[in-house]
Amino acid sequence: MVNTLPADTTMGFLERIDRSRLPAHVAIIMDGNGRWATARGLPRTEGHRKGRDSVNDVVRAARELGLAYLTLYAFSSQNWQREQSEVSALMNLLHEYLETERATIMDNAIRLASIGDVERLPPHVYDRLRVLERDSAANTGMTLTLALSYGGREEIVRAAQAAVRTAGAGGGGAGAIDEQAIASNLYTAGMPDPDLVIRTGGEIRLSNFLLWQASYAELCFTETLWPDFSRNDFYEAIVEFQRRRRRFGMTDEQIDELGKSRA
Ligand code: FPP
């Protein structure tokens, strides 16, 4: 993890998490599946398969911790350009996930949601996704959002178009389009912005993920490839998040004042 705390031999990362200051929303760019597989002489799809175990581990860890929102970048708009065989393998993994994790999702009061152009998904995935979204809609334990066929720029364009339509149809014209008008038309409308975005796999970029919503997110990058990412790595990222001081464009003094007035 970049900027990790000095090694503390007396406490694990879980014990160092302050439960009263958890991020409300953690979003993860799960990168490195292909490299994990290639390094072992395996087809890339084996990396995705192993990556699914990390998904299961992190979802359980997030739920146990009491996070309210976890968002996973599982398939980008750009991923459609990969080899057909890899796209099919990913779709089959998603299909399997929606079947095999159904019980865990329901038993743990997890609400499953999705963001992205999900209507592009093949029917065998789309139908299962919609069924589980519907069946879990009343769950209040944690919202697990899968970003599928998702692109941040595409999302912003779509939201801007919707805002323009509203503004033009008696909604006050272009001048009436403000941040709220865009945010309320994003796939994530109604969700808090991510407080923490984690990216595995060593690349230091956002790759079209939550471009609007991540404006003030803390970013945490790790060399660890997604299939090797464990719940302990997840805890470590949260400890790192809690070590940062978020200022939202204000000064330290202003943040201190704000804290006092809220206390
Ligand atoms: C990026 O690694 C990862 C993906 C494009 C897919 C992520 C999918 C999973 C983790 C498994 C299935 C997900 C769920 C929710 C069941 P990459 O292939 O770009 O890796 P590379 O950079 O090493 O090539």
mmCIF file of C-alpha atoms and ligand atoms in Angstrom:
data_model
loop_
_atom_site.group_PDB
_atom_site.id
_atom_site.type_symbol
_atom_site.label_atom_id
_atom_site.label_comp_id
_atom_site.label_asym_id
_atom_site.label_seq_id
_atom_site.Cartn_x
_atom_site.Cartn_y
_atom_site.Cartn_z
ATOM 1 C CA MET A 1 0.000 0.000 0.000
ATOM 2 C CA VAL A 2 1.412 3.408 -0.898
ATOM 3 C CA ASN A 3 1.842 5.591 2.214
ATOM 4 C CA THR A 4 1.409 2.660 4.562
ATOM 5 C CA LEU A 5 1.843 3.156 8.234
ATOM 6 C CA PRO A 6 5.125 2.070 9.789
ATOM 7 C CA ALA A 7 4.926 -1.601 10.702
ATOM 8 C CA ASP A 8 3.280 -2.092 14.064
ATOM 9 C CA THR A 9 4.102 -5.513 15.406
ATOM 10 C CA THR A 10 1.660 -5.345 18.307
ATOM 11 C CA MET A 11 -1.597 -4.795 16.460
ATOM 12 C CA GLY A 12 -3.138 -6.095 13.229
ATOM 13 C CA PHE A 13 -4.833 -3.715 10.817
ATOM 14 C CA LEU A 14 -8.313 -4.744 11.930
ATOM 15 C CA GLU A 15 -7.592 -3.727 15.528
ATOM 16 C CA ARG A 16 -6.265 -0.388 14.336
ATOM 17 C CA ILE A 17 -9.510 0.577 12.599
ATOM 18 C CA ASP A 18 -11.498 3.216 14.481
ATOM 19 C CA ARG A 19 -15.064 1.906 14.126
ATOM 20 C CA SER A 20 -16.485 5.360 14.845
ATOM 21 C CA ARG A 21 -14.823 6.869 11.764
ATOM 22 C CA LEU A 22 -15.447 4.309 9.056
ATOM 23 C CA PRO A 23 -15.709 5.537 5.482
ATOM 24 C CA ALA A 24 -19.385 5.380 4.491
ATOM 25 C CA HIS A 25 -18.553 4.324 0.960
ATOM 26 C CA VAL A 26 -15.519 2.409 -0.304
ATOM 27 C CA ALA A 27 -15.082 1.816 -4.032
ATOM 28 C CA ILE A 28 -12.531 -0.576 -5.532
ATOM 29 C CA ILE A 29 -10.853 -0.838 -8.923
ATOM 30 C CA MET A 30 -10.041 -4.538 -8.989
ATOM 31 C CA ASP A 31 -7.010 -4.678 -11.274
ATOM 32 C CA GLY A 32 -4.329 -7.265 -11.930
ATOM 33 C CA ASN A 33 -6.262 -10.467 -12.616
ATOM 34 C CA GLY A 34 -4.644 -10.974 -16.022
ATOM 35 C CA ARG A 35 -1.113 -10.439 -14.722
ATOM 36 C CA TRP A 36 -1.737 -12.760 -11.782
ATOM 37 C CA ALA A 37 -2.684 -15.536 -14.204
ATOM 38 C CA THR A 38 0.035 -14.835 -16.781
ATOM 39 C CA ALA A 39 2.704 -14.943 -14.067
ATOM 40 C CA ARG A 40 1.572 -18.508 -13.320
ATOM 41 C CA GLY A 41 1.370 -19.611 -16.943
ATOM 42 C CA LEU A 42 -2.426 -19.706 -16.730
ATOM 43 C CA PRO A 43 -5.031 -18.218 -19.066
ATOM 44 C CA ARG A 44 -6.179 -14.714 -18.052
ATOM 45 C CA THR A 45 -9.609 -16.068 -17.199
ATOM 46 C CA GLU A 46 -8.095 -18.042 -14.309
ATOM 47 C CA GLY A 47 -7.071 -14.701 -12.828
ATOM 48 C CA HIS A 48 -10.662 -13.519 -12.987
ATOM 49 C CA ARG A 49 -11.809 -16.763 -11.376
ATOM 50 C CA LYS A 50 -9.343 -16.311 -8.511
ATOM 51 C CA GLY A 51 -10.369 -12.650 -8.370
ATOM 52 C CA ARG A 52 -13.877 -13.742 -7.543
ATOM 53 C CA ASP A 53 -12.578 -15.270 -4.293
ATOM 54 C CA SER A 54 -11.138 -11.859 -3.382
ATOM 55 C CA VAL A 55 -14.552 -10.323 -4.124
ATOM 56 C CA ASN A 56 -16.157 -12.754 -1.695
ATOM 57 C CA ASP A 57 -13.545 -12.103 0.975
ATOM 58 C CA VAL A 58 -13.771 -8.303 0.735
ATOM 59 C CA VAL A 59 -17.579 -8.244 0.625
ATOM 60 C CA ARG A 60 -17.695 -10.290 3.825
ATOM 61 C CA ALA A 61 -15.037 -8.124 5.477
ATOM 62 C CA ALA A 62 -16.901 -4.928 4.543
ATOM 63 C CA ARG A 63 -20.180 -6.275 5.864
ATOM 64 C CA GLU A 64 -18.599 -7.459 9.118
ATOM 65 C CA LEU A 65 -16.987 -4.074 9.623
ATOM 66 C CA GLY A 66 -20.323 -2.341 9.137
ATOM 67 C CA LEU A 67 -19.625 -0.352 5.976
ATOM 68 C CA ALA A 68 -22.744 1.144 4.438
ATOM 69 C CA TYR A 69 -21.646 1.093 0.777
ATOM 70 C CA LEU A 70 -19.141 -0.987 -1.167
ATOM 71 C CA THR A 71 -18.796 -0.489 -4.923
ATOM 72 C CA LEU A 72 -16.761 -2.820 -7.137
ATOM 73 C CA TYR A 73 -15.604 -2.015 -10.680
ATOM 74 C CA ALA A 74 -16.282 -5.411 -12.223
ATOM 75 C CA PHE A 75 -16.560 -4.596 -15.946
ATOM 76 C CA SER A 76 -15.949 -1.286 -17.694
ATOM 77 C CA SER A 77 -17.541 0.085 -20.865
ATOM 78 C CA GLN A 78 -14.093 -0.353 -22.427
ATOM 79 C CA ASN A 79 -13.816 -4.013 -21.359
ATOM 80 C CA TRP A 80 -16.255 -4.953 -24.159
ATOM 81 C CA GLN A 81 -13.261 -4.515 -26.494
ATOM 82 C CA ARG A 82 -11.399 -7.484 -24.980
ATOM 83 C CA GLU A 83 -11.205 -10.865 -26.745
ATOM 84 C CA GLN A 84 -14.657 -12.390 -27.064
ATOM 85 C CA SER A 85 -13.534 -15.441 -25.075
ATOM 86 C CA GLU A 86 -12.454 -13.275 -22.114
ATOM 87 C CA VAL A 87 -15.685 -11.251 -22.203
ATOM 88 C CA SER A 88 -17.719 -14.494 -22.237
ATOM 89 C CA ALA A 89 -15.710 -15.915 -19.352
ATOM 90 C CA LEU A 90 -16.302 -12.750 -17.317
ATOM 91 C CA MET A 91 -20.031 -12.866 -18.091
ATOM 92 C CA ASN A 92 -20.159 -16.501 -17.000
ATOM 93 C CA LEU A 93 -18.366 -15.615 -13.762
ATOM 94 C CA LEU A 94 -20.883 -12.866 -13.095
ATOM 95 C CA HIS A 95 -23.731 -15.252 -13.804
ATOM 96 C CA GLU A 96 -22.251 -17.796 -11.378
ATOM 97 C CA TYR A 97 -21.625 -15.096 -8.782
ATOM 98 C CA LEU A 98 -25.245 -13.956 -8.876
ATOM 99 C CA GLU A 99 -26.349 -17.561 -8.346
ATOM 100 C CA THR A 100 -23.854 -18.778 -5.772
ATOM 101 C CA GLU A 101 -23.722 -15.619 -3.649
ATOM 102 C CA ARG A 102 -27.452 -15.126 -3.529
ATOM 103 C CA ALA A 103 -27.782 -16.848 -0.136
ATOM 104 C CA THR A 104 -24.898 -14.887 1.398
ATOM 105 C CA ILE A 105 -26.308 -11.620 0.083
ATOM 106 C CA MET A 106 -29.772 -12.307 1.438
ATOM 107 C CA ASP A 107 -28.612 -13.852 4.760
ATOM 108 C CA ASN A 108 -26.406 -10.834 5.438
ATOM 109 C CA ALA A 109 -29.057 -8.237 4.564
ATOM 110 C CA ILE A 110 -26.960 -6.939 1.660
ATOM 111 C CA ARG A 111 -28.707 -4.893 -0.998
ATOM 112 C CA LEU A 112 -27.268 -5.628 -4.416
ATOM 113 C CA ALA A 113 -27.274 -2.719 -6.864
ATOM 114 C CA SER A 114 -25.626 -1.991 -10.191
ATOM 115 C CA ILE A 115 -24.372 1.035 -12.054
ATOM 116 C CA GLY A 116 -23.597 1.191 -15.750
ATOM 117 C CA ASP A 117 -25.193 0.397 -19.072
ATOM 118 C CA VAL A 118 -26.353 -2.982 -17.774
ATOM 119 C CA GLU A 119 -28.805 -3.483 -20.612
ATOM 120 C CA ARG A 120 -25.770 -4.366 -22.746
ATOM 121 C CA LEU A 121 -25.161 -7.433 -20.570
ATOM 122 C CA PRO A 122 -26.212 -10.768 -22.060
ATOM 123 C CA PRO A 123 -29.715 -11.803 -20.921
ATOM 124 C CA HIS A 124 -28.417 -14.679 -18.750
ATOM 125 C CA VAL A 125 -26.541 -12.116 -16.625
ATOM 126 C CA TYR A 126 -28.942 -9.181 -16.935
ATOM 127 C CA ASP A 127 -31.976 -11.226 -15.846
ATOM 128 C CA ARG A 128 -30.225 -12.651 -12.781
ATOM 129 C CA LEU A 129 -28.904 -9.232 -11.857
ATOM 130 C CA ARG A 130 -32.353 -7.658 -12.003
ATOM 131 C CA VAL A 131 -33.890 -10.506 -9.984
ATOM 132 C CA LEU A 132 -31.312 -10.215 -7.197
ATOM 133 C CA GLU A 133 -31.543 -6.415 -7.221
ATOM 134 C CA ARG A 134 -35.298 -6.709 -6.843
ATOM 135 C CA ASP A 135 -35.188 -9.432 -4.180
ATOM 136 C CA SER A 136 -32.562 -7.659 -2.090
ATOM 137 C CA ALA A 137 -33.992 -4.150 -2.500
ATOM 138 C CA ALA A 138 -35.361 -3.975 1.051
ATOM 139 C CA ASN A 139 -32.109 -5.173 2.684
ATOM 140 C CA THR A 140 -30.543 -2.520 4.870
ATOM 141 C CA GLY A 141 -27.237 -4.048 6.025
ATOM 142 C CA MET A 142 -24.923 -2.793 3.265
ATOM 143 C CA THR A 143 -25.329 -1.735 -0.354
ATOM 144 C CA LEU A 144 -23.040 -3.716 -2.630
ATOM 145 C CA THR A 145 -22.896 -2.035 -6.026
ATOM 146 C CA LEU A 146 -21.410 -3.736 -9.056
ATOM 147 C CA ALA A 147 -20.189 -1.363 -11.757
ATOM 148 C CA LEU A 148 -20.973 -3.297 -14.933
ATOM 149 C CA SER A 149 -20.546 -1.995 -18.457
ATOM 150 C CA TYR A 150 -19.714 1.180 -16.563
ATOM 151 C CA GLY A 151 -17.799 4.257 -17.691
ATOM 152 C CA GLY A 152 -17.564 7.524 -15.782
ATOM 153 C CA ARG A 153 -17.515 9.764 -18.851
ATOM 154 C CA GLU A 154 -20.457 7.938 -20.403
ATOM 155 C CA GLU A 155 -22.320 8.343 -17.120
ATOM 156 C CA ILE A 156 -21.684 12.091 -16.994
ATOM 157 C CA VAL A 157 -22.773 12.564 -20.633
ATOM 158 C CA ARG A 158 -25.958 10.624 -19.957
ATOM 159 C CA ALA A 159 -26.668 12.674 -16.813
ATOM 160 C CA ALA A 160 -25.998 15.954 -18.655
ATOM 161 C CA GLN A 161 -28.395 14.948 -21.418
ATOM 162 C CA ALA A 162 -31.101 14.141 -18.874
ATOM 163 C CA ALA A 163 -30.512 17.440 -17.059
ATOM 164 C CA VAL A 164 -30.733 19.355 -20.355
ATOM 165 C CA ARG A 165 -34.006 17.612 -21.209
ATOM 166 C CA THR A 166 -35.481 18.594 -17.832
ATOM 167 C CA ALA A 167 -34.146 22.145 -18.030
ATOM 168 C CA GLY A 168 -35.524 22.546 -21.546
ATOM 169 C CA ALA A 169 -38.945 21.184 -20.692
ATOM 170 C CA GLY A 170 -39.974 24.050 -18.466
ATOM 171 C CA GLY A 171 -37.182 23.389 -15.979
ATOM 172 C CA GLY A 172 -35.596 26.836 -16.079
ATOM 173 C CA GLY A 173 -33.230 26.500 -19.067
ATOM 174 C CA ALA A 174 -29.466 25.925 -19.140
ATOM 175 C CA GLY A 175 -28.839 28.244 -16.178
ATOM 176 C CA ALA A 176 -30.881 25.921 -13.976
ATOM 177 C CA ILE A 177 -28.408 23.059 -14.481
ATOM 178 C CA ASP A 178 -26.327 22.910 -11.336
ATOM 179 C CA GLU A 179 -24.298 20.184 -9.617
ATOM 180 C CA GLN A 180 -27.412 18.734 -8.066
ATOM 181 C CA ALA A 181 -29.084 18.489 -11.486
ATOM 182 C CA ILE A 182 -26.171 16.390 -12.755
ATOM 183 C CA ALA A 183 -25.685 14.325 -9.580
ATOM 184 C CA SER A 184 -29.358 13.412 -9.418
ATOM 185 C CA ASN A 185 -29.130 11.939 -12.920
ATOM 186 C CA LEU A 186 -26.020 9.822 -12.305
ATOM 187 C CA TYR A 187 -26.376 6.067 -11.823
ATOM 188 C CA THR A 188 -25.309 6.699 -8.222
ATOM 189 C CA ALA A 189 -28.130 9.145 -7.410
ATOM 190 C CA GLY A 190 -29.082 8.704 -3.776
ATOM 191 C CA MET A 191 -25.737 7.148 -2.788
ATOM 192 C CA PRO A 192 -23.057 9.029 -0.887
ATOM 193 C CA ASP A 193 -19.908 9.793 -2.888
ATOM 194 C CA PRO A 194 -17.072 7.360 -2.196
ATOM 195 C CA ASP A 195 -14.844 8.420 0.688
ATOM 196 C CA LEU A 196 -12.126 5.978 -0.310
ATOM 197 C CA VAL A 197 -11.192 4.563 -3.713
ATOM 198 C CA ILE A 198 -8.765 1.637 -3.663
ATOM 199 C CA ARG A 199 -6.968 0.441 -6.781
ATOM 200 C CA THR A 200 -5.040 -2.801 -6.818
ATOM 201 C CA GLY A 201 -2.501 -3.933 -9.416
ATOM 202 C CA GLY A 202 0.031 -1.112 -9.292
ATOM 203 C CA GLU A 203 -1.429 1.380 -11.788
ATOM 204 C CA ILE A 204 -1.943 4.915 -10.473
ATOM 205 C CA ARG A 205 -5.044 6.044 -12.348
ATOM 206 C CA LEU A 206 -8.846 6.061 -12.181
ATOM 207 C CA SER A 207 -9.570 4.429 -15.560
ATOM 208 C CA ASN A 208 -12.955 6.088 -16.071
ATOM 209 C CA PHE A 209 -14.267 5.029 -12.644
ATOM 210 C CA LEU A 210 -16.630 7.304 -10.680
ATOM 211 C CA LEU A 211 -15.064 10.422 -12.215
ATOM 212 C CA TRP A 212 -17.692 12.782 -10.841
ATOM 213 C CA GLN A 213 -18.227 11.049 -7.528
ATOM 214 C CA ALA A 214 -14.552 10.605 -6.604
ATOM 215 C CA SER A 215 -13.821 14.363 -6.605
ATOM 216 C CA TYR A 216 -12.959 14.384 -2.907
ATOM 217 C CA ALA A 217 -12.296 10.694 -2.343
ATOM 218 C CA GLU A 218 -9.081 9.589 -0.721
ATOM 219 C CA LEU A 219 -7.178 7.410 -3.178
ATOM 220 C CA CYS A 220 -5.247 4.364 -2.086
ATOM 221 C CA PHE A 221 -3.067 2.439 -4.541
ATOM 222 C CA THR A 222 -1.461 -0.904 -3.908
ATOM 223 C CA GLU A 223 0.886 -3.077 -5.963
ATOM 224 C CA THR A 224 -0.999 -6.160 -4.790
ATOM 225 C CA LEU A 225 -2.791 -7.859 -7.679
ATOM 226 C CA TRP A 226 -6.531 -8.286 -7.123
ATOM 227 C CA PRO A 227 -6.452 -12.107 -6.796
ATOM 228 C CA ASP A 228 -3.916 -11.697 -3.959
ATOM 229 C CA PHE A 229 -5.872 -8.912 -2.252
ATOM 230 C CA SER A 230 -7.065 -10.167 1.119
ATOM 231 C CA ARG A 231 -9.301 -8.809 3.811
ATOM 232 C CA ASN A 232 -6.173 -7.726 5.656
ATOM 233 C CA ASP A 233 -5.166 -5.545 2.672
ATOM 234 C CA PHE A 234 -8.666 -4.088 2.780
ATOM 235 C CA TYR A 235 -8.331 -3.293 6.490
ATOM 236 C CA GLU A 236 -4.934 -1.732 5.794
ATOM 237 C CA ALA A 237 -6.493 0.627 3.229
ATOM 238 C CA ILE A 238 -9.089 1.716 5.786
ATOM 239 C CA VAL A 239 -6.396 2.366 8.392
ATOM 240 C CA GLU A 240 -4.578 4.458 5.782
ATOM 241 C CA PHE A 241 -7.814 6.351 5.022
ATOM 242 C CA GLN A 242 -8.260 7.130 8.717
ATOM 243 C CA ARG A 243 -4.750 8.495 8.873
ATOM 244 C CA ARG A 244 -5.478 11.107 6.191
ATOM 245 C CA ARG A 245 -6.878 14.525 6.954
ATOM 246 C CA ARG A 246 -9.661 15.496 4.575
ATOM 247 C CA ARG A 247 -10.013 19.225 3.973
ATOM 248 C CA PHE A 248 -12.496 19.489 1.057
ATOM 249 C CA GLY A 249 -10.687 22.619 -0.198
ATOM 250 C CA MET A 250 -10.695 24.283 3.242
ATOM 251 C CA THR A 251 -7.784 25.050 5.558
ATOM 252 C CA ASP A 252 -6.794 22.952 8.580
ATOM 253 C CA GLU A 253 -8.049 25.757 10.848
ATOM 254 C CA GLN A 254 -11.438 25.840 9.133
ATOM 255 C CA ILE A 255 -11.762 22.066 9.436
ATOM 256 C CA ASP A 256 -10.941 22.323 13.166
ATOM 257 C CA GLU A 257 -13.608 25.014 13.622
ATOM 258 C CA LEU A 258 -16.150 22.919 11.746
ATOM 259 C CA GLY A 259 -15.347 19.949 13.997
ATOM 260 C CA LYS A 260 -15.866 22.099 17.140
ATOM 261 C CA SER A 261 -19.171 23.524 15.908
ATOM 262 C CA ARG A 262 -20.449 20.009 15.159
ATOM 263 C CA ALA A 263 -19.272 18.566 18.478
HETATM 264 C C1 FPP B 1 -9.134 -6.112 -14.213
HETATM 265 O O1 FPP B 1 -8.011 -6.966 -14.290
HETATM 266 C C2 FPP B 1 -10.317 -6.882 -13.815
HETATM 267 C C3 FPP B 1 -11.410 -7.052 -14.597
HETATM 268 C C4 FPP B 1 -11.542 -6.470 -15.938
HETATM 269 C C5 FPP B 1 -12.560 -7.890 -14.152
HETATM 270 C C6 FPP B 1 -12.822 -7.946 -12.686
HETATM 271 C C7 FPP B 1 -13.572 -9.186 -12.388
HETATM 272 C C8 FPP B 1 -13.466 -9.930 -11.283
HETATM 273 C C9 FPP B 1 -12.657 -9.533 -10.132
HETATM 274 C C10 FPP B 1 -14.146 -11.248 -11.129
HETATM 275 C C11 FPP B 1 -15.609 -11.267 -11.252
HETATM 276 C C12 FPP B 1 -16.311 -10.215 -10.488
HETATM 277 C C13 FPP B 1 -17.414 -10.434 -9.748
HETATM 278 C C14 FPP B 1 -18.100 -9.304 -9.101
HETATM 279 C C15 FPP B 1 -17.950 -11.766 -9.544
HETATM 280 P P1 FPP B 1 -7.247 -7.104 -15.666
HETATM 281 O O2 FPP B 1 -7.817 -8.257 -16.396
HETATM 282 O O3 FPP B 1 -7.305 -5.810 -16.418
HETATM 283 O O4 FPP B 1 -5.798 -7.397 -15.161
HETATM 284 P P2 FPP B 1 -4.412 -6.999 -15.852
HETATM 285 O O5 FPP B 1 -4.280 -5.498 -15.724
HETATM 286 O O6 FPP B 1 -3.408 -7.729 -15.042
HETATM 287 O O7 FPP B 1 -4.481 -7.472 -17.271
#
